[in-house]
Amino acid sequence: VLLVDAERLRADFDELGSIGALAGGGVSRPTFGAAHMAAREWFLARARAAGLDTRVDAAGNHSALLVAADPGARTLLLGSHLDTVPVAGRYDGALGVVAALEVLRAVKDAGLELPFALEAIDFTDEDGTLVGLLGSWALTGALTPQILSAPRGGRAELVAGLERAGLSEGGLLGARRDPDGLAGYLELHIEQGPVLERDGIDIGVVTAIVGSRSFRIAFTGAADHAGTTPMDARRDALLGAARFVAAVNEIVVRDFPDCVATVGDVSVEPGAFNVVPGRATVALEFRSGGGRLDALEETLLASAAREAGALRLTADVIRVGRWEPARLDDEVRAAVWAAVAELGLSAIDMPSGAGHDAQALAAVTPSGMVFVPSVGGVSHDPSERTTWQDCVNGANVLLGAALRLAGAA
Ligand SMILES: [Zn+2]
């Protein structure tokens, strides 16, 4: 059985972790910042040093290529991302990119002739300091001018970042690749949750990536004098918002055990000790891997209206975001399971509660993901860690699954 070179993988992983390193551990590589761009240059240099071809597309996605003997062969994409949230760990995204590169080198060194080209790809701005899934949406044709017009990281920041990277919005919108040229997509990633470590399992075979919806809900009552307005004459907007926050938790725990919902922000106006709140606006987000998003949306928005009505408030709802859930491909999952079995590892099927580039790719090509345990379930923090043995296991599963998909194992 063909294995990755664990020492070479480790040297790459450590070197990459020094780019954008933080004094207290971890890294910071926000999209199109100096550290992010340096990491991407480093990736291309490592690919060239291994004798691989490289390319950068109009969305700034950086790739290493191992071409097939047949120039018409389709391409199996293996990838993840080198950008990070502003204060991040060394594993999120980075592990998947260095493992993908190592898979190409292992296949090349073994002299295997595959019916597919292999491409290790570093997608632009997965973690969303600017847009989120920017490179993968561009590649799959899901990116729209509307998305670019209101990016979550700010429009001015996006424009400045694209200019620093030498990219254009027109280029991004035209970066779609013909899916007929793709054979599939596989991504190795850390779990970013506690399940695998808690249950002592080596590998998570991802079944689906959850969908999410987000809303701003403004509860409006009347701003009144806090001393002269009797309790029974108040229309306290924050009280309505608070009852709604409690109801969200209760409803999801009781009736939607396979879903999660979060109120992550509240703003109160006018916001003073001596004024009854006239308006309270909450940020609501909920996620589900199955088909329950519609039912949950209906239930939670009805609850907001009910809590508002009980206090003579109004509740105005603005839709903010919507990510569809993505089912990952059965054949790709079977290839991952076969690789796990051959390596003598343990695995479970599991959904991903976090978003990943694979959810964009799943819309156009058979896609799969391999999870490895996160120590303590911690992620998006400098203390994020995966044991080195688990990293190597994940890279070997990625290699084994890729060979199976290519019919070469
Ligand atoms: Zn990630």
Coordinates of C-alpha atoms and ligand atoms in Angstrom, one line a residue:
V1 CA 0.0 0.0 0.0
L2 CA 1.3 3.4 -1.0
L3 CA 1.9 5.9 1.9
V4 CA 2.8 9.5 2.1
D5 CA 6.3 10.6 3.2
A6 CA 5.4 11.6 6.8
E7 CA 8.7 13.5 7.4
R8 CA 8.4 15.5 4.2
L9 CA 4.8 16.3 5.2
R10 CA 5.8 17.4 8.6
A11 CA 8.6 19.6 7.3
D12 CA 6.1 21.4 5.0
F13 CA 3.5 21.7 7.7
D14 CA 6.0 23.3 10.1
E15 CA 7.4 25.6 7.5
L16 CA 4.0 26.8 6.5
G17 CA 3.1 27.3 10.2
S18 CA 6.0 29.8 10.5
I19 CA 4.3 32.1 7.8
G20 CA 2.1 34.5 9.7
A21 CA 3.1 32.9 13.0
L22 CA 1.8 34.7 16.2
A23 CA 4.0 35.2 19.2
G24 CA 1.7 33.2 21.4
G25 CA 1.3 30.3 19.0
G26 CA -1.0 29.9 16.0
V27 CA -1.1 31.9 12.9
S28 CA -2.8 34.9 11.3
R29 CA -3.3 34.9 7.5
P30 CA -6.4 36.9 6.6
T31 CA -7.2 36.8 2.9
F32 CA -4.8 38.9 0.7
G33 CA -2.8 40.1 3.7
A34 CA 1.0 39.8 3.4
A35 CA 1.2 36.5 5.3
H36 CA -1.5 34.9 3.2
M37 CA 0.2 35.9 0.0
A38 CA 3.5 34.7 1.3
A39 CA 2.0 31.3 2.2
R40 CA 0.5 31.0 -1.3
E41 CA 3.9 31.8 -2.9
W42 CA 5.5 29.2 -0.6
F43 CA 3.0 26.6 -1.8
L44 CA 3.8 27.2 -5.4
A45 CA 7.5 27.1 -4.7
R46 CA 7.2 23.8 -2.9
A47 CA 5.2 22.4 -5.9
R48 CA 7.9 23.6 -8.4
A49 CA 10.6 22.1 -6.2
A50 CA 8.8 18.7 -6.5
G51 CA 8.8 19.0 -10.3
L52 CA 5.0 19.7 -10.5
D53 CA 3.3 22.2 -12.7
T54 CA 1.6 25.2 -11.1
R55 CA -1.2 27.6 -12.0
V56 CA -3.1 30.5 -10.6
D57 CA -6.6 31.0 -11.9
A58 CA -8.6 34.3 -12.3
A59 CA -10.1 33.8 -8.8
G60 CA -6.6 33.6 -7.3
N61 CA -6.9 29.9 -6.6
H62 CA -3.3 28.5 -6.4
S63 CA -2.7 25.0 -7.8
A64 CA -0.1 22.3 -8.1
L65 CA -0.6 19.9 -11.0
L66 CA 0.4 16.3 -11.7
V67 CA -0.7 15.9 -15.3
A68 CA -1.9 12.6 -16.7
A69 CA -0.3 10.9 -19.8
D70 CA -3.6 11.5 -21.6
P71 CA -3.9 15.3 -22.2
G72 CA -7.7 14.9 -22.3
A73 CA -7.9 13.3 -18.9
R74 CA -10.2 14.8 -16.3
T75 CA -8.8 16.3 -13.1
L76 CA -9.3 15.1 -9.6
L77 CA -9.1 18.1 -7.2
L78 CA -7.6 17.7 -3.8
G79 CA -7.6 20.8 -1.7
S80 CA -8.4 23.2 1.1
H81 CA -7.3 26.8 2.0
L82 CA -4.3 28.7 3.3
D83 CA -6.2 31.8 4.5
T84 CA -7.3 31.9 8.1
V85 CA -9.4 33.9 10.5
P86 CA -7.4 36.8 12.1
V87 CA -6.2 34.8 15.1
A88 CA -6.1 31.2 14.1
G89 CA -4.6 27.8 14.6
R90 CA -2.0 26.2 12.3
Y91 CA -4.2 23.3 11.2
D92 CA -7.5 24.7 9.7
G93 CA -7.1 24.6 5.9
A94 CA -3.3 24.3 6.0
L95 CA -3.3 20.6 6.8
G96 CA -5.5 19.9 3.8
V97 CA -3.3 21.9 1.4
V98 CA 0.0 20.4 2.4
A99 CA -1.5 16.9 2.5
A100 CA -2.9 17.4 -1.0
L101 CA 0.6 18.5 -2.2
E102 CA 2.1 15.4 -0.5
V103 CA -0.4 13.1 -2.3
L104 CA 0.8 14.5 -5.7
R105 CA 4.4 13.9 -4.7
A106 CA 3.8 10.4 -3.4
V107 CA 2.0 9.4 -6.7
K108 CA 4.7 11.1 -8.8
D109 CA 7.6 9.4 -6.8
A110 CA 5.9 6.0 -7.2
G111 CA 5.8 6.5 -10.9
L112 CA 2.0 5.7 -11.0
E113 CA 0.2 6.5 -14.2
L114 CA -3.3 7.6 -13.3
P115 CA -6.2 8.0 -15.7
F116 CA -6.8 11.4 -14.0
A117 CA -4.7 14.5 -13.6
L118 CA -4.3 15.3 -9.9
E119 CA -4.5 19.0 -8.8
A120 CA -3.7 20.2 -5.3
I121 CA -5.6 23.4 -4.9
D122 CA -5.5 26.3 -2.3
F123 CA -8.9 28.0 -2.6
T124 CA -9.1 31.8 -2.1
D125 CA -10.7 33.2 1.0
E126 CA -12.5 30.1 2.4
D127 CA -12.6 31.4 6.0
G128 CA -14.4 34.5 5.0
T129 CA -12.4 37.5 6.2
L130 CA -13.7 39.0 2.9
V131 CA -16.5 36.8 1.4
G132 CA -16.1 33.1 2.4
L133 CA -15.9 30.3 -0.1
L134 CA -14.9 33.0 -2.6
G135 CA -12.5 30.8 -4.7
S136 CA -14.6 27.7 -4.7
W137 CA -17.8 29.6 -5.6
A138 CA -15.9 31.3 -8.4
L139 CA -14.6 28.0 -9.7
T140 CA -18.0 26.3 -9.6
G141 CA -19.8 29.3 -11.1
A142 CA -21.9 30.1 -8.0
L143 CA -20.3 33.5 -7.4
T144 CA -22.6 36.4 -8.4
P145 CA -22.2 40.2 -8.6
Q146 CA -24.7 40.4 -5.7
I147 CA -22.3 38.4 -3.4
L148 CA -19.4 40.7 -4.4
S149 CA -21.5 43.9 -3.8
A150 CA -22.1 43.1 -0.1
P151 CA -19.2 41.0 1.2
R152 CA -19.3 40.3 5.0
G153 CA -15.7 41.6 5.4
G154 CA -16.7 45.0 3.9
R155 CA -16.8 46.2 0.3
A156 CA -13.8 48.6 0.6
E157 CA -11.7 45.8 2.1
L158 CA -12.6 43.4 -0.8
V159 CA -11.7 46.0 -3.4
A160 CA -8.4 46.8 -1.8
G161 CA -7.6 43.1 -1.3
L162 CA -8.3 42.2 -4.9
E163 CA -6.1 45.0 -6.0
R164 CA -3.2 43.9 -3.8
A165 CA -3.5 40.3 -5.2
G166 CA -3.7 41.5 -8.8
L167 CA -7.3 40.2 -9.2
S168 CA -10.4 41.7 -10.6
E169 CA -14.1 41.2 -10.0
G170 CA -14.6 40.5 -13.7
G171 CA -11.9 37.8 -13.4
L172 CA -13.6 36.3 -10.4
L173 CA -17.0 36.2 -12.1
G174 CA -15.4 34.5 -15.1
A175 CA -13.3 31.9 -13.3
R176 CA -15.8 29.1 -13.6
R177 CA -14.3 25.8 -14.8
D178 CA -16.3 23.4 -16.9
P179 CA -17.4 20.6 -14.6
D180 CA -17.0 18.1 -17.4
G181 CA -13.3 18.4 -16.9
L182 CA -13.5 17.5 -13.2
A183 CA -13.4 13.9 -11.9
G184 CA -14.2 14.9 -8.3
Y185 CA -13.1 16.8 -5.2
L186 CA -11.6 15.5 -2.0
E187 CA -10.7 17.5 1.1
L188 CA -8.8 16.6 4.3
H189 CA -9.7 18.9 7.2
I190 CA -9.6 18.9 11.0
E191 CA -13.0 18.2 12.6
Q192 CA -13.1 21.5 14.5
G193 CA -15.4 19.8 17.0
P194 CA -15.1 17.2 19.9
V195 CA -16.7 14.1 18.5
L196 CA -13.8 12.1 17.1
E197 CA -11.5 12.6 20.0
R198 CA -14.2 12.0 22.5
D199 CA -15.2 8.7 20.9
G200 CA -11.6 7.6 20.2
I201 CA -12.1 7.4 16.4
D202 CA -9.3 8.0 13.9
I203 CA -11.3 9.3 10.9
G204 CA -14.6 11.1 10.2
V205 CA -16.1 10.3 6.8
V206 CA -18.2 13.4 6.1
T207 CA -21.8 12.7 4.9
A208 CA -23.1 16.2 4.5
I209 CA -22.2 19.8 5.2
V210 CA -24.9 21.7 7.1
G211 CA -26.9 24.5 5.5
S212 CA -27.4 27.7 7.4
R213 CA -29.7 30.7 7.4
S214 CA -29.3 34.0 9.1
F215 CA -31.6 36.8 9.9
R216 CA -31.7 40.2 11.6
I217 CA -34.8 40.7 13.7
A218 CA -35.7 44.1 15.0
F219 CA -38.1 44.2 17.9
T220 CA -39.6 47.7 18.1
G221 CA -41.6 49.1 21.0
A222 CA -41.5 52.6 22.6
A223 CA -38.5 54.4 24.2
D224 CA -39.9 55.8 27.5
H225 CA -38.8 57.4 30.7
A226 CA -37.5 54.7 33.0
G227 CA -38.7 56.4 36.1
T228 CA -42.2 57.6 35.1
T229 CA -43.4 54.8 32.9
P230 CA -45.2 52.1 35.0
M231 CA -44.2 48.5 34.4
D232 CA -47.6 47.6 32.8
A233 CA -47.5 50.6 30.4
R234 CA -44.2 49.7 28.8
R235 CA -43.4 48.4 25.4
D236 CA -39.9 47.2 26.2
A237 CA -38.2 46.0 23.0
L238 CA -35.3 44.3 24.8
L239 CA -37.6 42.3 27.0
G240 CA -39.2 40.9 23.8
A241 CA -35.8 40.2 22.3
A242 CA -34.7 38.5 25.5
R243 CA -37.8 36.2 25.6
F244 CA -37.1 35.4 22.0
V245 CA -33.5 34.4 22.7
A246 CA -34.6 32.1 25.5
A247 CA -37.4 30.6 23.2
V248 CA -34.9 29.9 20.4
N249 CA -32.8 27.7 22.7
E250 CA -35.9 26.0 24.2
I251 CA -37.4 25.3 20.8
V252 CA -34.3 23.8 19.2
V253 CA -33.4 21.7 22.2
R254 CA -36.9 20.3 22.5
D255 CA -38.1 20.0 18.9
F256 CA -35.0 20.1 16.6
P257 CA -32.4 18.0 18.3
D258 CA -30.4 17.6 15.0
C259 CA -30.2 21.4 14.5
V260 CA -28.3 24.3 16.2
A261 CA -29.4 27.9 16.5
T262 CA -27.6 30.9 17.9
V263 CA -28.4 34.5 18.7
G264 CA -24.9 35.9 18.4
D265 CA -25.5 39.6 18.7
V266 CA -28.0 42.1 20.2
S267 CA -28.0 45.8 19.8
V268 CA -30.2 48.0 21.9
E269 CA -31.5 51.6 21.2
P270 CA -31.3 54.1 22.6
G271 CA -29.1 52.2 25.1
A272 CA -29.1 54.0 28.4
F273 CA -29.7 53.3 32.1
N274 CA -32.8 55.5 32.3
V275 CA -34.6 54.8 29.0
V276 CA -36.9 51.8 28.3
P277 CA -35.4 50.2 25.2
G278 CA -37.4 51.3 22.1
R279 CA -35.6 48.9 19.7
A280 CA -33.6 45.7 20.1
T281 CA -32.1 44.0 17.1
V282 CA -30.8 40.4 17.3
A283 CA -28.7 38.4 14.9
L284 CA -30.1 34.9 14.5
E285 CA -28.4 32.0 12.8
F286 CA -29.4 28.4 12.5
R287 CA -28.0 25.3 10.9
S288 CA -29.1 21.8 9.8
G289 CA -27.6 19.0 7.8
G290 CA -31.0 17.5 6.9
G291 CA -34.2 18.8 5.4
R292 CA -35.4 20.7 8.5
L293 CA -34.2 24.3 7.7
D294 CA -37.7 25.3 6.3
A295 CA -39.5 24.0 9.4
L296 CA -37.0 25.5 11.8
E297 CA -37.2 28.9 10.0
E298 CA -41.0 28.9 10.1
T299 CA -41.0 27.9 13.8
L300 CA -38.4 30.5 14.9
L301 CA -39.9 33.4 13.0
A302 CA -43.4 32.5 14.4
S303 CA -41.9 32.6 17.8
A304 CA -40.4 36.1 17.2
A305 CA -43.8 37.3 16.1
R306 CA -45.5 35.7 19.1
E307 CA -43.0 37.1 21.7
A308 CA -43.3 40.5 20.1
G309 CA -47.1 40.4 20.0
A310 CA -47.4 39.5 23.7
L311 CA -45.6 42.7 24.6
R312 CA -47.3 44.9 22.0
L313 CA -44.0 45.1 19.9
T314 CA -43.4 44.6 16.2
A315 CA -40.8 42.2 14.9
D316 CA -39.3 43.1 11.5
V317 CA -37.3 40.4 9.8
I318 CA -34.4 40.8 7.4
R319 CA -32.9 37.8 5.6
V320 CA -29.1 38.1 5.7
G321 CA -27.7 34.9 4.4
R322 CA -28.5 31.4 3.1
W323 CA -26.1 28.5 2.6
E324 CA -27.7 25.4 1.2
P325 CA -26.8 22.0 2.8
A326 CA -24.6 19.8 0.6
R327 CA -24.8 16.1 0.5
L328 CA -21.4 14.5 -0.2
D329 CA -21.1 11.8 -2.9
D330 CA -21.7 8.1 -1.9
E331 CA -19.0 6.8 -4.3
V332 CA -16.4 9.2 -2.9
R333 CA -17.4 8.2 0.6
A334 CA -17.1 4.6 -0.3
A335 CA -13.5 5.3 -1.5
V336 CA -12.7 7.0 1.8
W337 CA -14.1 4.0 3.8
A338 CA -12.1 1.6 1.7
A339 CA -8.9 3.6 2.3
V340 CA -9.7 3.6 6.0
A341 CA -10.1 -0.2 6.1
E342 CA -6.9 -0.8 4.2
L343 CA -5.0 1.3 6.7
G344 CA -6.6 -0.5 9.6
L345 CA -8.0 2.7 11.0
S346 CA -11.3 3.3 12.8
A347 CA -14.0 5.7 11.3
I348 CA -17.5 7.0 11.6
D349 CA -19.9 8.7 9.2
M350 CA -20.6 12.3 10.4
P351 CA -22.0 15.6 9.2
S352 CA -19.9 18.8 9.2
G353 CA -21.3 21.6 11.2
A354 CA -18.8 24.0 9.7
G355 CA -18.8 25.3 6.2
H356 CA -16.1 24.1 3.7
D357 CA -15.1 24.5 0.1
A358 CA -16.5 21.0 -0.5
Q359 CA -20.0 22.3 -0.2
A360 CA -19.4 24.5 -3.2
L361 CA -17.7 21.7 -5.2
A362 CA -20.5 19.2 -4.3
A363 CA -22.9 21.2 -6.5
V364 CA -20.8 20.4 -9.7
T365 CA -18.7 17.3 -9.1
P366 CA -18.7 14.2 -6.8
S367 CA -17.2 15.5 -3.6
G368 CA -16.0 14.1 -0.3
M369 CA -14.3 15.1 3.0
V370 CA -12.0 13.4 5.5
F371 CA -12.0 14.6 9.1
V372 CA -9.3 14.0 11.6
P373 CA -9.7 14.6 15.4
S374 CA -9.3 18.1 16.9
V375 CA -7.8 18.0 20.4
G376 CA -10.4 19.3 22.8
G377 CA -12.6 20.2 19.8
V378 CA -10.9 23.6 19.7
S379 CA -10.6 25.5 16.4
H380 CA -10.3 29.1 15.2
D381 CA -7.9 29.6 18.1
P382 CA -4.1 29.4 18.4
S383 CA -4.4 26.4 20.7
E384 CA -6.1 24.4 17.8
R385 CA -4.2 21.1 17.5
T386 CA -4.4 17.7 15.9
T387 CA -1.9 15.0 16.9
W388 CA 0.7 14.4 14.3
Q389 CA -0.2 10.7 14.0
D390 CA -3.8 11.8 13.1
C391 CA -2.5 14.3 10.5
V392 CA -0.5 11.5 8.9
N393 CA -3.5 9.1 9.0
G394 CA -5.6 11.7 7.3
A395 CA -3.1 12.3 4.6
N396 CA -2.8 8.5 4.0
V397 CA -6.6 8.2 3.8
L398 CA -6.6 11.1 1.3
L399 CA -4.0 9.3 -0.8
G400 CA -5.7 6.0 -0.6
A401 CA -9.1 7.4 -1.5
A402 CA -7.7 9.4 -4.4
L403 CA -6.0 6.2 -5.8
R404 CA -9.3 4.3 -5.5
L405 CA -11.2 7.0 -7.3
A406 CA -8.7 6.7 -10.0
G407 CA -9.1 3.0 -10.1
A408 CA -5.5 2.5 -9.2
A409 CA -5.7 0.8 -5.8
Ligands
ZN1 ZN -11.1 25.4 7.1

